[in-house]
Short mmCIF file of C-alpha atoms in Angstrom, two decimals:
data_model
loop_
_atom_site.label_atom_id
_atom_site.label_comp_id
_atom_site.label_asym_id
_atom_site.label_seq_id
_atom_site.Cartn_x
_atom_site.Cartn_y
_atom_site.Cartn_z
CA MET A 243 44.99 57.15 -264.00
CA ALA A 244 48.15 57.18 -266.10
CA ARG A 245 49.97 60.45 -266.52
CA ALA A 246 50.62 61.94 -269.95
CA PRO A 247 53.47 60.30 -271.86
CA LEU A 248 56.85 61.52 -270.63
CA GLN A 249 58.53 63.77 -273.16
CA LEU A 250 62.29 63.66 -273.64
CA ARG A 251 64.03 66.82 -272.47
CA GLU A 252 66.12 68.56 -275.10
CA ASP A 253 68.42 70.08 -272.47
CA ARG A 254 69.27 66.71 -270.88
CA GLU A 255 71.34 63.80 -272.04
CA ILE A 256 69.02 60.94 -272.95
CA PHE A 257 70.80 57.76 -271.91
CA THR A 258 69.61 54.61 -273.65
CA VAL A 259 69.91 51.08 -272.27
CA PRO A 260 68.75 47.90 -274.02
CA LEU A 261 66.79 45.64 -271.67
CA ALA A 262 66.62 41.86 -271.79
CA ILE A 263 63.44 39.96 -271.09
CA LEU A 264 64.41 36.79 -269.24
CA PRO A 265 62.18 33.72 -268.81
CA GLU A 266 61.82 34.47 -265.09
CA HIS A 267 60.40 37.92 -265.92
CA ILE A 268 57.27 36.38 -267.45
CA ASP A 269 54.28 36.00 -265.14
CA ALA A 270 51.20 33.78 -265.24
CA ASN A 271 49.58 36.18 -267.71
CA GLY A 272 52.35 35.63 -270.27
CA HIS A 273 53.95 39.08 -270.08
CA VAL A 274 56.66 40.86 -268.11
CA ASN A 275 55.67 41.06 -264.45
CA ASN A 276 55.17 44.51 -262.97
CA VAL A 277 57.87 43.96 -260.34
CA VAL A 278 60.49 43.62 -263.10
CA TYR A 279 59.89 47.22 -264.14
CA VAL A 280 60.99 48.49 -260.71
CA GLY A 281 64.25 46.61 -261.16
CA TRP A 282 64.66 48.09 -264.62
CA LEU A 283 64.21 51.64 -263.29
CA GLN A 284 67.03 51.05 -260.83
CA GLU A 285 69.21 49.24 -263.39
CA VAL A 286 68.86 52.02 -265.96
CA GLY A 287 69.57 54.83 -263.48
CA THR A 288 72.60 52.99 -262.13
CA ALA A 289 73.92 52.34 -265.65
CA HIS A 290 73.64 56.05 -266.48
CA TRP A 291 75.49 57.04 -263.30
CA ASN A 292 78.22 54.42 -263.81
CA ALA A 293 78.72 55.42 -267.46
CA ARG A 294 79.18 59.12 -266.71
CA PHE A 295 81.07 59.22 -263.41
CA ASP A 296 84.47 57.77 -262.67
CA GLU A 297 85.46 55.38 -259.92
CA ALA A 298 86.50 58.19 -257.56
CA ASP A 299 83.09 59.88 -257.85
CA ARG A 300 81.28 56.57 -257.40
CA ALA A 301 83.36 55.89 -254.27
CA LYS A 302 82.50 59.32 -252.84
CA TRP A 303 78.79 59.49 -253.75
CA SER A 304 75.91 57.07 -253.82
CA TRP A 305 72.19 57.31 -254.56
CA VAL A 306 69.25 56.11 -252.48
CA ALA A 307 65.86 55.60 -254.09
CA LEU A 308 63.10 57.38 -252.20
CA ARG A 309 60.15 56.65 -254.46
CA HIS A 310 59.16 54.92 -257.71
CA GLU A 311 56.03 55.57 -259.74
CA ILE A 312 55.28 53.48 -262.84
CA ASP A 313 52.58 53.64 -265.49
CA TYR A 314 52.06 50.35 -267.35
CA LEU A 315 50.75 51.14 -270.81
CA ARG A 316 51.41 48.13 -273.06
CA ALA A 317 52.26 44.57 -272.04
CA LEU A 318 55.70 43.33 -273.03
CA GLN A 319 55.72 39.78 -274.37
CA PRO A 320 58.61 37.30 -273.97
CA ASP A 321 59.98 37.86 -277.49
CA ALA A 322 59.89 41.67 -277.42
CA THR A 323 62.87 43.90 -278.04
CA VAL A 324 63.01 46.50 -275.28
CA VAL A 325 64.93 49.71 -274.70
CA ALA A 326 64.85 52.22 -271.85
CA ARG A 327 65.54 55.92 -272.25
CA THR A 328 66.37 57.89 -269.12
CA TRP A 329 67.19 61.43 -268.09
CA VAL A 330 67.21 63.46 -264.90
CA GLY A 331 65.07 66.42 -263.91
CA ASP A 332 66.13 69.52 -262.08
CA PRO A 333 67.98 69.03 -258.80
CA GLN A 334 66.26 70.00 -255.58
CA GLY A 335 68.83 70.04 -252.81
CA PRO A 336 70.01 66.42 -252.53
CA ARG A 337 67.23 65.07 -254.79
CA PHE A 338 66.77 64.39 -258.48
CA ASN A 339 63.78 62.95 -260.25
CA ARG A 340 64.84 60.42 -262.86
CA TYR A 341 62.52 59.74 -265.76
CA VAL A 342 62.42 56.50 -267.73
CA ARG A 343 60.55 55.55 -270.88
CA ILE A 344 60.42 51.83 -271.68
CA GLU A 345 59.73 51.22 -275.36
CA ASP A 346 59.37 48.17 -277.55
CA GLY A 347 61.33 47.54 -280.75
CA GLU A 348 58.82 49.57 -282.72
CA GLY A 349 59.32 52.62 -280.49
CA ARG A 350 55.94 52.27 -278.79
CA LEU A 351 55.76 53.43 -275.19
CA CYS A 352 55.09 50.35 -273.02
CA ALA A 353 55.76 51.81 -269.58
CA GLN A 354 57.12 54.95 -268.02
CA GLY A 355 58.44 55.73 -264.61
CA VAL A 356 59.58 58.51 -262.36
CA SER A 357 61.96 57.74 -259.52
CA GLU A 358 63.04 60.16 -256.83
CA TRP A 359 66.69 59.69 -255.88
CA CYS A 360 68.68 61.24 -253.05
CA LEU A 361 72.43 61.82 -253.29
CA VAL A 362 74.28 60.59 -250.21
CA ASP A 363 77.85 60.55 -248.99
CA ALA A 364 78.92 56.95 -249.66
CA ALA A 365 80.75 56.66 -246.32
CA THR A 366 78.10 58.12 -244.02
CA LEU A 367 74.94 57.67 -246.14
CA ARG A 368 73.94 61.20 -245.13
CA PRO A 369 72.12 63.28 -247.77
CA GLN A 370 74.28 65.76 -249.65
CA ARG A 371 73.24 68.67 -251.84
CA ILE A 372 73.87 67.83 -255.49
CA PRO A 373 77.04 69.74 -256.38
CA ALA A 374 76.81 72.25 -259.23
CA THR A 375 79.84 70.55 -260.79
CA MET A 376 77.78 67.36 -261.25
CA LEU A 377 75.01 69.02 -263.26
CA PRO A 378 76.79 69.52 -266.61
CA THR A 379 77.32 65.77 -266.87
CA PHE A 380 73.57 65.28 -267.23
CA GLU A 381 73.10 68.01 -269.83
CA ALA A 382 72.55 67.36 -273.54
CA ARG A 383 75.73 67.13 -275.56
#
């Protein structure tokens, strides 16, 4: 059973990424294949991180996906315009939940996902508590 529609958080930056539907994304049923959405969750989260943190931070820290959960609500057709809106939840030690709404060009919710990410030291890949200095970057501006 699908969860209730994800609501944007007013206290978080909502990062928006346009998504492209490529011919190889279309399955035998004529719409975007479910597997593509997992890739989009990762792509959107990575784009947000890369846009907000400099090269030094990205060299020091990395993220490992622990879990993805997706609700498919409306099929996306090959000619659709698509945008993803993402934000992070509250940190829990080394973990953040990242929320993603995938909408069509008319603003209709087509899919939504929650991914659990773990912050790791890029050199050792060992989990690291999310530093308090990182949190303001994800807050609403």
